[in-house]
PDB file of C-alpha atoms and ligand atoms in Angstrom:
ATOM      1  CA  MET A   2       7.997  30.005  36.317  1.00  0.00           C
ATOM      2  CA  PHE A   3       9.919  30.725  39.507  1.00  0.00           C
ATOM      3  CA  LEU A   4      10.647  33.996  41.283  1.00  0.00           C
ATOM      4  CA  VAL A   5      13.992  35.454  42.316  1.00  0.00           C
ATOM      5  CA  GLY A   6      14.108  38.292  44.870  1.00  0.00           C
ATOM      6  CA  LEU A   7      16.946  40.791  44.447  1.00  0.00           C
ATOM      7  CA  THR A   8      17.601  43.102  47.378  1.00  0.00           C
ATOM      8  CA  GLY A   9      20.270  44.924  49.362  1.00  0.00           C
ATOM      9  CA  GLY A  10      20.735  48.190  51.213  1.00  0.00           C
ATOM     10  CA  ILE A  11      20.278  51.698  49.899  1.00  0.00           C
ATOM     11  CA  ALA A  12      23.033  52.329  47.296  1.00  0.00           C
ATOM     12  CA  SER A  13      24.562  48.861  47.779  1.00  0.00           C
ATOM     13  CA  GLY A  14      24.261  48.255  44.021  1.00  0.00           C
ATOM     14  CA  LYS A  15      20.860  46.629  43.279  1.00  0.00           C
ATOM     15  CA  SER A  16      20.251  48.725  40.162  1.00  0.00           C
ATOM     16  CA  THR A  17      23.793  48.032  38.967  1.00  0.00           C
ATOM     17  CA  VAL A  18      23.246  44.272  39.349  1.00  0.00           C
ATOM     18  CA  SER A  19      19.727  44.341  37.909  1.00  0.00           C
ATOM     19  CA  SER A  20      20.892  46.196  34.801  1.00  0.00           C
ATOM     20  CA  GLN A  21      23.664  43.622  34.334  1.00  0.00           C
ATOM     21  CA  LEU A  22      21.046  40.857  34.653  1.00  0.00           C
ATOM     22  CA  ARG A  23      18.781  42.678  32.181  1.00  0.00           C
ATOM     23  CA  GLU A  24      21.657  42.836  29.682  1.00  0.00           C
ATOM     24  CA  LEU A  25      21.931  39.053  30.029  1.00  0.00           C
ATOM     25  CA  GLY A  26      18.257  38.804  29.060  1.00  0.00           C
ATOM     26  CA  CYS A  27      16.527  38.480  32.462  1.00  0.00           C
ATOM     27  CA  PRO A  28      13.082  39.948  32.928  1.00  0.00           C
ATOM     28  CA  ILE A  29      13.211  42.372  35.878  1.00  0.00           C
ATOM     29  CA  ILE A  30      10.416  43.988  37.858  1.00  0.00           C
ATOM     30  CA  ASP A  31      11.846  47.029  39.654  1.00  0.00           C
ATOM     31  CA  ALA A  32       9.893  47.994  42.804  1.00  0.00           C
ATOM     32  CA  ASP A  33      11.351  51.545  42.765  1.00  0.00           C
ATOM     33  CA  VAL A  34       9.953  52.073  39.242  1.00  0.00           C
ATOM     34  CA  VAL A  35       6.586  50.610  40.289  1.00  0.00           C
ATOM     35  CA  ALA A  36       6.644  52.830  43.419  1.00  0.00           C
ATOM     36  CA  ARG A  37       6.963  55.894  41.162  1.00  0.00           C
ATOM     37  CA  LYS A  38       4.063  54.778  38.952  1.00  0.00           C
ATOM     38  CA  VAL A  39       1.611  54.131  41.797  1.00  0.00           C
ATOM     39  CA  VAL A  40       1.872  57.741  43.024  1.00  0.00           C
ATOM     40  CA  GLU A  41       1.372  59.375  39.634  1.00  0.00           C
ATOM     41  CA  PRO A  42      -1.105  62.299  39.812  1.00  0.00           C
ATOM     42  CA  HIS A  43      -4.707  61.363  40.614  1.00  0.00           C
ATOM     43  CA  SER A  44      -4.027  57.692  41.372  1.00  0.00           C
ATOM     44  CA  PRO A  45      -5.560  56.416  44.674  1.00  0.00           C
ATOM     45  CA  ALA A  46      -2.134  56.391  46.410  1.00  0.00           C
ATOM     46  CA  TYR A  47      -1.376  59.930  45.152  1.00  0.00           C
ATOM     47  CA  ARG A  48      -4.640  61.219  46.635  1.00  0.00           C
ATOM     48  CA  LEU A  49      -3.821  59.568  49.995  1.00  0.00           C
ATOM     49  CA  VAL A  50      -0.281  61.016  50.007  1.00  0.00           C
ATOM     50  CA  VAL A  51      -1.699  64.518  49.430  1.00  0.00           C
ATOM     51  CA  GLN A  52      -4.399  63.961  52.059  1.00  0.00           C
ATOM     52  CA  HIS A  53      -1.866  62.896  54.729  1.00  0.00           C
ATOM     53  CA  PHE A  54       1.256  64.906  53.821  1.00  0.00           C
ATOM     54  CA  GLY A  55      -0.413  68.050  52.442  1.00  0.00           C
ATOM     55  CA  GLN A  56      -0.108  70.124  49.249  1.00  0.00           C
ATOM     56  CA  GLU A  57       3.421  71.145  50.294  1.00  0.00           C
ATOM     57  CA  VAL A  58       4.815  67.811  49.036  1.00  0.00           C
ATOM     58  CA  LEU A  59       3.704  68.674  45.482  1.00  0.00           C
ATOM     59  CA  LEU A  60       5.712  70.291  42.706  1.00  0.00           C
ATOM     60  CA  GLU A  61       4.187  73.104  40.647  1.00  0.00           C
ATOM     61  CA  ASN A  62       3.100  70.633  37.953  1.00  0.00           C
ATOM     62  CA  GLY A  63       1.120  68.610  40.537  1.00  0.00           C
ATOM     63  CA  GLU A  64       3.570  65.701  40.723  1.00  0.00           C
ATOM     64  CA  ILE A  65       4.966  64.555  44.046  1.00  0.00           C
ATOM     65  CA  ASP A  66       8.177  66.303  45.073  1.00  0.00           C
ATOM     66  CA  ARG A  67      10.146  63.122  45.772  1.00  0.00           C
ATOM     67  CA  GLN A  68      13.095  64.950  47.256  1.00  0.00           C
ATOM     68  CA  LYS A  69      10.895  66.750  49.766  1.00  0.00           C
ATOM     69  CA  LEU A  70       8.921  63.622  50.637  1.00  0.00           C
ATOM     70  CA  GLY A  71      12.217  61.743  51.033  1.00  0.00           C
ATOM     71  CA  HIS A  72      13.474  64.345  53.546  1.00  0.00           C
ATOM     72  CA  ILE A  73      10.239  64.005  55.524  1.00  0.00           C
ATOM     73  CA  ILE A  74      10.056  60.228  55.689  1.00  0.00           C
ATOM     74  CA  PHE A  75      13.751  59.526  56.268  1.00  0.00           C
ATOM     75  CA  SER A  76      13.772  61.806  59.312  1.00  0.00           C
ATOM     76  CA  SER A  77      10.594  60.393  60.876  1.00  0.00           C
ATOM     77  CA  PRO A  78       9.926  56.650  61.375  1.00  0.00           C
ATOM     78  CA  GLU A  79       6.253  57.423  61.974  1.00  0.00           C
ATOM     79  CA  LYS A  80       5.865  59.306  58.666  1.00  0.00           C
ATOM     80  CA  ARG A  81       7.815  56.549  56.915  1.00  0.00           C
ATOM     81  CA  ARG A  82       5.394  53.932  58.249  1.00  0.00           C
ATOM     82  CA  LEU A  83       2.496  56.093  57.068  1.00  0.00           C
ATOM     83  CA  LEU A  84       3.916  56.418  53.531  1.00  0.00           C
ATOM     84  CA  ASN A  85       4.687  52.685  53.446  1.00  0.00           C
ATOM     85  CA  SER A  86       1.125  51.848  54.513  1.00  0.00           C
ATOM     86  CA  ILE A  87      -0.195  53.964  51.600  1.00  0.00           C
ATOM     87  CA  THR A  88       2.196  52.816  48.886  1.00  0.00           C
ATOM     88  CA  HIS A  89       3.132  49.207  49.674  1.00  0.00           C
ATOM     89  CA  PRO A  90      -0.281  47.552  49.036  1.00  0.00           C
ATOM     90  CA  GLU A  91      -0.439  49.350  45.642  1.00  0.00           C
ATOM     91  CA  ILE A  92       3.163  48.400  44.816  1.00  0.00           C
ATOM     92  CA  HIS A  93       2.523  44.730  45.623  1.00  0.00           C
ATOM     93  CA  LYS A  94      -0.687  44.659  43.541  1.00  0.00           C
ATOM     94  CA  ALA A  95       1.045  46.226  40.529  1.00  0.00           C
ATOM     95  CA  MET A  96       3.991  43.820  40.844  1.00  0.00           C
ATOM     96  CA  LEU A  97       1.657  40.833  41.018  1.00  0.00           C
ATOM     97  CA  LYS A  98       0.011  41.941  37.750  1.00  0.00           C
ATOM     98  CA  GLN A  99       3.416  42.161  36.060  1.00  0.00           C
ATOM     99  CA  ILE A 100       4.401  38.705  37.394  1.00  0.00           C
ATOM    100  CA  LEU A 101       1.192  37.223  35.928  1.00  0.00           C
ATOM    101  CA  LEU A 102       1.949  38.797  32.540  1.00  0.00           C
ATOM    102  CA  TYR A 103       5.439  37.254  32.504  1.00  0.00           C
ATOM    103  CA  PHE A 104       3.924  33.897  33.531  1.00  0.00           C
ATOM    104  CA  ILE A 105       1.406  34.008  30.669  1.00  0.00           C
ATOM    105  CA  ARG A 106       4.215  34.852  28.242  1.00  0.00           C
ATOM    106  CA  GLY A 107       6.011  31.655  29.278  1.00  0.00           C
ATOM    107  CA  TYR A 108       9.103  33.044  31.047  1.00  0.00           C
ATOM    108  CA  ARG A 109      11.078  30.519  33.091  1.00  0.00           C
ATOM    109  CA  PHE A 110      11.823  32.993  35.896  1.00  0.00           C
ATOM    110  CA  VAL A 111      11.455  36.655  36.826  1.00  0.00           C
ATOM    111  CA  VAL A 112      13.711  38.787  39.032  1.00  0.00           C
ATOM    112  CA  LEU A 113      11.966  41.086  41.515  1.00  0.00           C
ATOM    113  CA  ASP A 114      14.226  44.012  42.485  1.00  0.00           C
ATOM    114  CA  VAL A 115      12.773  45.023  45.864  1.00  0.00           C
ATOM    115  CA  PRO A 116      14.800  47.195  48.281  1.00  0.00           C
ATOM    116  CA  LEU A 117      12.569  46.389  51.280  1.00  0.00           C
ATOM    117  CA  LEU A 118      12.122  42.676  50.559  1.00  0.00           C
ATOM    118  CA  PHE A 119      13.179  41.476  54.037  1.00  0.00           C
ATOM    119  CA  GLU A 120      11.679  44.452  55.886  1.00  0.00           C
ATOM    120  CA  THR A 121       8.125  43.887  54.606  1.00  0.00           C
ATOM    121  CA  ARG A 122       8.459  40.088  54.192  1.00  0.00           C
ATOM    122  CA  ARG A 123       5.230  40.099  52.129  1.00  0.00           C
ATOM    123  CA  LEU A 124       6.831  38.561  49.051  1.00  0.00           C
ATOM    124  CA  THR A 125       9.478  36.281  50.569  1.00  0.00           C
ATOM    125  CA  ARG A 126       7.265  33.183  50.809  1.00  0.00           C
ATOM    126  CA  PHE A 127       6.741  33.206  47.028  1.00  0.00           C
ATOM    127  CA  LEU A 128      10.453  33.335  46.197  1.00  0.00           C
ATOM    128  CA  ASN A 129      12.622  30.392  45.182  1.00  0.00           C
ATOM    129  CA  HIS A 130      15.872  32.372  45.497  1.00  0.00           C
ATOM    130  CA  THR A 131      16.902  35.540  47.315  1.00  0.00           C
ATOM    131  CA  VAL A 132      19.937  37.525  46.192  1.00  0.00           C
ATOM    132  CA  VAL A 133      21.493  40.215  48.385  1.00  0.00           C
ATOM    133  CA  VAL A 134      23.787  42.805  46.809  1.00  0.00           C
ATOM    134  CA  TYR A 135      26.291  43.566  49.532  1.00  0.00           C
ATOM    135  CA  CYS A 136      29.018  46.173  49.927  1.00  0.00           C
ATOM    136  CA  ASP A 137      30.983  47.135  53.026  1.00  0.00           C
ATOM    137  CA  PRO A 138      29.516  49.973  55.190  1.00  0.00           C
ATOM    138  CA  ALA A 139      32.155  52.596  54.303  1.00  0.00           C
ATOM    139  CA  THR A 140      31.688  51.985  50.559  1.00  0.00           C
ATOM    140  CA  GLN A 141      27.890  52.095  50.902  1.00  0.00           C
ATOM    141  CA  LEU A 142      28.040  55.417  52.771  1.00  0.00           C
ATOM    142  CA  ALA A 143      30.480  56.976  50.293  1.00  0.00           C
ATOM    143  CA  ARG A 144      28.480  55.827  47.236  1.00  0.00           C
ATOM    144  CA  LEU A 145      25.204  57.059  48.704  1.00  0.00           C
ATOM    145  CA  MET A 146      26.615  60.493  49.630  1.00  0.00           C
ATOM    146  CA  HIS A 147      28.194  60.846  46.195  1.00  0.00           C
ATOM    147  CA  ARG A 148      25.191  59.648  44.145  1.00  0.00           C
ATOM    148  CA  ASP A 149      22.487  61.606  46.002  1.00  0.00           C
ATOM    149  CA  GLY A 150      24.548  64.626  47.119  1.00  0.00           C
ATOM    150  CA  LEU A 151      23.763  63.954  50.786  1.00  0.00           C
ATOM    151  CA  SER A 152      25.685  64.973  53.902  1.00  0.00           C
ATOM    152  CA  GLN A 153      27.143  62.152  56.005  1.00  0.00           C
ATOM    153  CA  GLU A 154      24.377  62.627  58.574  1.00  0.00           C
ATOM    154  CA  GLU A 155      21.606  62.440  55.972  1.00  0.00           C
ATOM    155  CA  ALA A 156      23.146  59.371  54.347  1.00  0.00           C
ATOM    156  CA  GLU A 157      23.527  57.598  57.711  1.00  0.00           C
ATOM    157  CA  GLN A 158      19.885  58.387  58.507  1.00  0.00           C
ATOM    158  CA  ARG A 159      18.779  56.718  55.235  1.00  0.00           C
ATOM    159  CA  ILE A 160      20.924  53.658  55.848  1.00  0.00           C
ATOM    160  CA  ALA A 161      19.482  53.376  59.379  1.00  0.00           C
ATOM    161  CA  ALA A 162      15.935  53.389  57.933  1.00  0.00           C
ATOM    162  CA  GLN A 163      16.529  49.862  56.605  1.00  0.00           C
ATOM    163  CA  MET A 164      17.425  46.484  58.070  1.00  0.00           C
ATOM    164  CA  PRO A 165      21.243  46.315  58.505  1.00  0.00           C
ATOM    165  CA  LEU A 166      22.834  45.051  55.296  1.00  0.00           C
ATOM    166  CA  ASN A 167      24.835  42.470  57.227  1.00  0.00           C
ATOM    167  CA  GLU A 168      21.590  40.981  58.549  1.00  0.00           C
ATOM    168  CA  LYS A 169      20.129  40.864  55.028  1.00  0.00           C
ATOM    169  CA  ARG A 170      23.232  39.069  53.843  1.00  0.00           C
ATOM    170  CA  GLY A 171      22.574  36.338  56.438  1.00  0.00           C
ATOM    171  CA  LEU A 172      19.021  35.818  55.094  1.00  0.00           C
ATOM    172  CA  ALA A 173      19.971  35.449  51.417  1.00  0.00           C
ATOM    173  CA  SER A 174      20.375  32.287  49.394  1.00  0.00           C
ATOM    174  CA  HIS A 175      22.952  34.075  47.153  1.00  0.00           C
ATOM    175  CA  VAL A 176      25.219  37.048  47.891  1.00  0.00           C
ATOM    176  CA  ILE A 177      26.775  39.368  45.298  1.00  0.00           C
ATOM    177  CA  GLU A 178      29.792  41.152  46.797  1.00  0.00           C
ATOM    178  CA  ASN A 179      29.804  44.650  45.257  1.00  0.00           C
ATOM    179  CA  SER A 180      32.534  46.437  47.247  1.00  0.00           C
ATOM    180  CA  GLY A 181      34.998  46.021  44.370  1.00  0.00           C
ATOM    181  CA  SER A 182      34.902  46.953  40.708  1.00  0.00           C
ATOM    182  CA  ARG A 183      31.883  46.697  38.399  1.00  0.00           C
ATOM    183  CA  GLU A 184      33.779  44.028  36.403  1.00  0.00           C
ATOM    184  CA  ASP A 185      34.202  41.915  39.534  1.00  0.00           C
ATOM    185  CA  THR A 186      30.468  42.252  40.207  1.00  0.00           C
ATOM    186  CA  HIS A 187      29.671  41.394  36.605  1.00  0.00           C
ATOM    187  CA  ARG A 188      31.600  38.104  36.899  1.00  0.00           C
ATOM    188  CA  GLN A 189      29.477  37.111  39.923  1.00  0.00           C
ATOM    189  CA  VAL A 190      26.273  38.166  38.159  1.00  0.00           C
ATOM    190  CA  PHE A 191      27.211  36.061  35.147  1.00  0.00           C
ATOM    191  CA  LYS A 192      27.681  32.979  37.366  1.00  0.00           C
ATOM    192  CA  LEU A 193      24.359  33.590  39.114  1.00  0.00           C
ATOM    193  CA  HIS A 194      22.610  33.997  35.763  1.00  0.00           C
ATOM    194  CA  THR A 195      24.001  30.667  34.532  1.00  0.00           C
ATOM    195  CA  LYS A 196      22.748  28.958  37.712  1.00  0.00           C
ATOM    196  CA  LEU A 197      19.250  30.408  37.249  1.00  0.00           C
ATOM    197  CA  GLU A 198      19.155  29.546  33.540  1.00  0.00           C
ATOM    198  CA  ASP A 199      20.198  25.942  34.286  1.00  0.00           C
ATOM    199  CA  SER A 200      17.601  25.530  37.027  1.00  0.00           C
ATOM    200  CA  MET A 201      14.693  23.205  36.293  1.00  0.00           C
ATOM    201  CA  GLU A 202      12.482  24.676  39.029  1.00  0.00           C
ATOM    202  CA  PHE A 203      10.199  26.281  36.451  1.00  0.00           C
ATOM    203  CA  LEU A 204       9.094  22.767  35.376  1.00  0.00           C
ATOM    204  CA  PHE A 205       7.905  21.999  38.911  1.00  0.00           C
ATOM    205  CA  VAL A 206       5.754  25.160  39.115  1.00  0.00           C
ATOM    206  CA  ARG A 207       4.427  24.557  35.583  1.00  0.00           C
ATOM    207  CA  ALA A 208       3.474  20.963  36.551  1.00  0.00           C
ATOM    208  CA  ILE A 209       1.557  22.211  39.605  1.00  0.00           C
ATOM    209  CA  VAL A 210      -0.368  24.745  37.491  1.00  0.00           C
ATOM    210  CA  VAL A 211      -1.164  22.125  34.792  1.00  0.00           C
ATOM    211  CA  ALA A 212      -2.335  19.657  37.487  1.00  0.00           C
ATOM    212  CA  ALA A 213      -4.520  22.336  39.112  1.00  0.00           C
ATOM    213  CA  VAL A 214      -6.099  23.336  35.772  1.00  0.00           C
ATOM    214  CA  ALA A 215      -6.645  19.668  34.820  1.00  0.00           C
ATOM    215  CA  GLY A 216      -8.187  18.995  38.271  1.00  0.00           C
ATOM    216  CA  LEU A 217     -10.575  21.940  37.935  1.00  0.00           C
ATOM    217  CA  GLY A 218     -11.497  20.858  34.385  1.00  0.00           C
ATOM    218  CA  GLY A 219     -12.231  17.329  35.612  1.00  0.00           C
ATOM    219  CA  LEU A 220     -14.367  18.635  38.453  1.00  0.00           C
ATOM    220  CA  PHE A 221     -16.296  20.844  36.019  1.00  0.00           C
ATOM    221  CA  LEU A 222     -16.991  17.911  33.628  1.00  0.00           C
ATOM    222  CA  TYR A 223     -18.025  15.672  36.534  1.00  0.00           C
ATOM    223  CA  THR A 224     -20.491  18.329  37.802  1.00  0.00           C
ATOM    224  CA  VAL A 225     -21.950  18.835  34.293  1.00  0.00           C
ATOM    225  CA  ARG A 226     -22.463  15.072  33.899  1.00  0.00           C
ATOM    226  CA  LEU A 227     -24.013  14.784  37.343  1.00  0.00           C
ATOM    227  CA  LEU A 228     -26.468  17.601  36.594  1.00  0.00           C
ATOM    228  CA  ALA A 229     -27.342  16.112  33.171  1.00  0.00           C
ATOM    229  CA  SER A 230     -28.054  12.601  34.525  1.00  0.00           C
TER     230      SER A 230
HETATM  231  C1  LIG B  12      10.615  58.497  49.689  1.00  0.00           C
HETATM  232  C2  LIG B  12      10.563  58.564  48.179  1.00  0.00           C
HETATM  233  C3  LIG B  12       9.489  59.550  47.715  1.00  0.00           C
HETATM  234  C4  LIG B  12      11.958  59.076  47.674  1.00  0.00           C
HETATM  235  O1  LIG B  12      11.988  59.035  46.277  1.00  0.00           O
HETATM  236  P1  LIG B  12      13.366  59.050  45.460  1.00  0.00           P
HETATM  237  O2  LIG B  12      12.993  59.143  44.008  1.00  0.00           O
HETATM  238  O3  LIG B  12      14.243  60.110  46.023  1.00  0.00           O
HETATM  239  O4  LIG B  12      14.084  57.666  45.768  1.00  0.00           O
HETATM  240  P2  LIG B  12      13.750  56.185  45.197  1.00  0.00           P
HETATM  241  O5  LIG B  12      12.274  55.956  45.191  1.00  0.00           O
HETATM  242  O6  LIG B  12      14.485  55.967  43.937  1.00  0.00           O
HETATM  243  O7  LIG B  12      14.320  55.266  46.384  1.00  0.00           O
HETATM  244  C5  LIG B  12      15.725  55.153  46.575  1.00  0.00           C
HETATM  245  C6  LIG B  12      16.005  54.150  47.649  1.00  0.00           C
HETATM  246  O8  LIG B  12      15.565  54.632  48.907  1.00  0.00           O
HETATM  247  C7  LIG B  12      15.238  53.515  49.731  1.00  0.00           C
HETATM  248  N1  LIG B  12      13.831  53.668  50.195  1.00  0.00           N
HETATM  249  C8  LIG B  12      12.764  54.130  49.508  1.00  0.00           C
HETATM  250  N2  LIG B  12      11.651  54.127  50.266  1.00  0.00           N
HETATM  251  C9  LIG B  12      12.030  53.652  51.464  1.00  0.00           C
HETATM  252  C10 LIG B  12      11.331  53.399  52.664  1.00  0.00           C
HETATM  253  N3  LIG B  12      10.018  53.648  52.770  1.00  0.00           N
HETATM  254  N4  LIG B  12      12.033  52.905  53.729  1.00  0.00           N
HETATM  255  C11 LIG B  12      13.361  52.650  53.637  1.00  0.00           C
HETATM  256  N5  LIG B  12      14.081  52.861  52.508  1.00  0.00           N
HETATM  257  C12 LIG B  12      13.422  53.350  51.441  1.00  0.00           C
HETATM  258  C13 LIG B  12      15.389  52.256  48.849  1.00  0.00           C
HETATM  259  O9  LIG B  12      16.656  51.683  49.071  1.00  0.00           O
HETATM  260  C14 LIG B  12      15.305  52.814  47.459  1.00  0.00           C
HETATM  261  O10 LIG B  12      15.990  51.980  46.532  1.00  0.00           O
HETATM  262  C15 LIG B  12      10.293  57.169  47.551  1.00  0.00           C
HETATM  263  O11 LIG B  12      11.367  56.329  47.776  1.00  0.00           O
HETATM  264  C16 LIG B  12       9.019  56.499  48.067  1.00  0.00           C
HETATM  265  O12 LIG B  12       7.936  56.825  47.623  1.00  0.00           O
HETATM  266  N6  LIG B  12       9.157  55.524  49.009  1.00  0.00           N
HETATM  267  C17 LIG B  12       8.038  54.781  49.534  1.00  0.00           C
HETATM  268  C18 LIG B  12       7.778  53.580  48.683  1.00  0.00           C
HETATM  269  C19 LIG B  12       8.810  52.502  48.933  1.00  0.00           C
HETATM  270  O13 LIG B  12       8.835  51.880  49.986  1.00  0.00           O
HETATM  271  N7  LIG B  12       9.681  52.294  47.935  1.00  0.00           N
HETATM  272  C20 LIG B  12      10.702  51.287  47.990  1.00  0.00           C
HETATM  273  C21 LIG B  12      10.342  50.143  47.075  1.00  0.00           C
HETATM  274  S1  LIG B  12       9.304  48.971  47.878  1.00  0.00           S
HETATM  275  N1  LIG B  13      31.026  48.214  41.768  1.00  0.00           N
HETATM  276  C1  LIG B  13      30.856  49.536  41.748  1.00  0.00           C
HETATM  277  N2  LIG B  13      31.893  50.374  41.611  1.00  0.00           N
HETATM  278  C2  LIG B  13      31.739  51.711  41.627  1.00  0.00           C
HETATM  279  N3  LIG B  13      30.533  52.340  41.783  1.00  0.00           N
HETATM  280  C3  LIG B  13      29.448  51.558  41.921  1.00  0.00           C
HETATM  281  C4  LIG B  13      29.544  50.130  41.909  1.00  0.00           C
HETATM  282  N4  LIG B  13      28.292  49.624  42.090  1.00  0.00           N
HETATM  283  C5  LIG B  13      27.463  50.690  42.187  1.00  0.00           C
HETATM  284  N5  LIG B  13      28.150  51.842  42.083  1.00  0.00           N
HETATM  285  C6  LIG B  13      27.597  53.215  42.188  1.00  0.00           C
HETATM  286  O1  LIG B  13      27.048  53.336  43.505  1.00  0.00           O
HETATM  287  C7  LIG B  13      25.817  54.024  43.482  1.00  0.00           C
HETATM  288  C8  LIG B  13      24.711  53.118  44.050  1.00  0.00           C
HETATM  289  O2  LIG B  13      24.498  52.015  43.158  1.00  0.00           O
HETATM  290  P1  LIG B  13      23.026  51.606  42.701  1.00  0.00           P
HETATM  291  O3  LIG B  13      22.265  52.806  42.255  1.00  0.00           O
HETATM  292  O4  LIG B  13      23.165  50.462  41.777  1.00  0.00           O
HETATM  293  O5  LIG B  13      22.464  51.120  44.123  1.00  0.00           O
HETATM  294  P2  LIG B  13      20.996  50.692  44.542  1.00  0.00           P
HETATM  295  O6  LIG B  13      21.169  49.614  45.554  1.00  0.00           O
HETATM  296  O7  LIG B  13      20.165  50.375  43.359  1.00  0.00           O
HETATM  297  O8  LIG B  13      20.475  52.027  45.226  1.00  0.00           O
HETATM  298  P3  LIG B  13      18.962  52.393  45.767  1.00  0.00           P
HETATM  299  O9  LIG B  13      18.703  51.544  46.953  1.00  0.00           O
HETATM  300  O10 LIG B  13      19.088  53.790  46.208  1.00  0.00           O
HETATM  301  O11 LIG B  13      18.034  52.203  44.632  1.00  0.00           O
HETATM  302  C9  LIG B  13      25.575  54.437  42.035  1.00  0.00           C
HETATM  303  O12 LIG B  13      26.050  55.756  41.860  1.00  0.00           O
HETATM  304  C10 LIG B  13      26.427  53.456  41.226  1.00  0.00           C
HETATM  305  O13 LIG B  13      26.841  53.999  40.003  1.00  0.00           O
END
């Protein structure tokens, strides 16, 4: 199995692309979904968030008020680093578990949808391909303001909390240009999907795993024989 990292800027269209890939049959692990799970009430990360950010970031039902926490962390780099240091190790652990499950089930590749892929750089060394969903700055700003009901200032603050999208584009092995229509994006996604489906890289990783297991088995048998003689 090989791993494909899907990233971009806030509201550049990652979810749009990942749902198009899912429709084509790709397994997707969405870091935003995992990030929501790891702070569910009474989990270790939830307790740390409450300890550091206080009861005022909780809703009446005890869940985290994501809107309030978002306002706090997007207006303070220090608070953002603090939240990242609490959530990111848990997010990476949970994603690793999901990757292993897909591996056991025999999938050829898995797509990891991770907004902060190039900012944290924790996962990049394990990836065979990186895909950046790009759109021009004016479109990104307009889509973000419209989707999340933010003022221009708030939206610009959120965009500035991430590595510039242009820079991410330069780091990617594939770029999906999403400034145009959804249909235009879908055509590019279809081409990318065909490329991934045709790739034989999964055989290479499978061969390494088989060789490692066979090597360990051989070593085990050799040790047993040595001890028995
Ligand atoms: C701040 C929180 C509570 C806001 O929740 P909300 O439901 O409003 O937004 P959601 O989680 O869907 O994120 C929307 C987008 O915001 C951007 N974003 C989220 N967290 C961060 C961050 N720490 N730094 C920069 N951008 C971020 C991403 O582009 C993401 O796709 C939430 O995003 C969070 O817990 N963030 C910390 C965990 C994290 O880094 N998540 C990103 C996946 S690794
Ligand atoms: N090609 C497109 N044409 C028109 N609207 C689009 C297009 N692509 C995405 N959008 C809209 O732009 C907004 C942002 O897209 P999307 O949610 O896919 O971005 P994202 O990168 O996943 O965002 P986030 O980083 O916040 O998770 C959404 O409201 C979506 O419906």
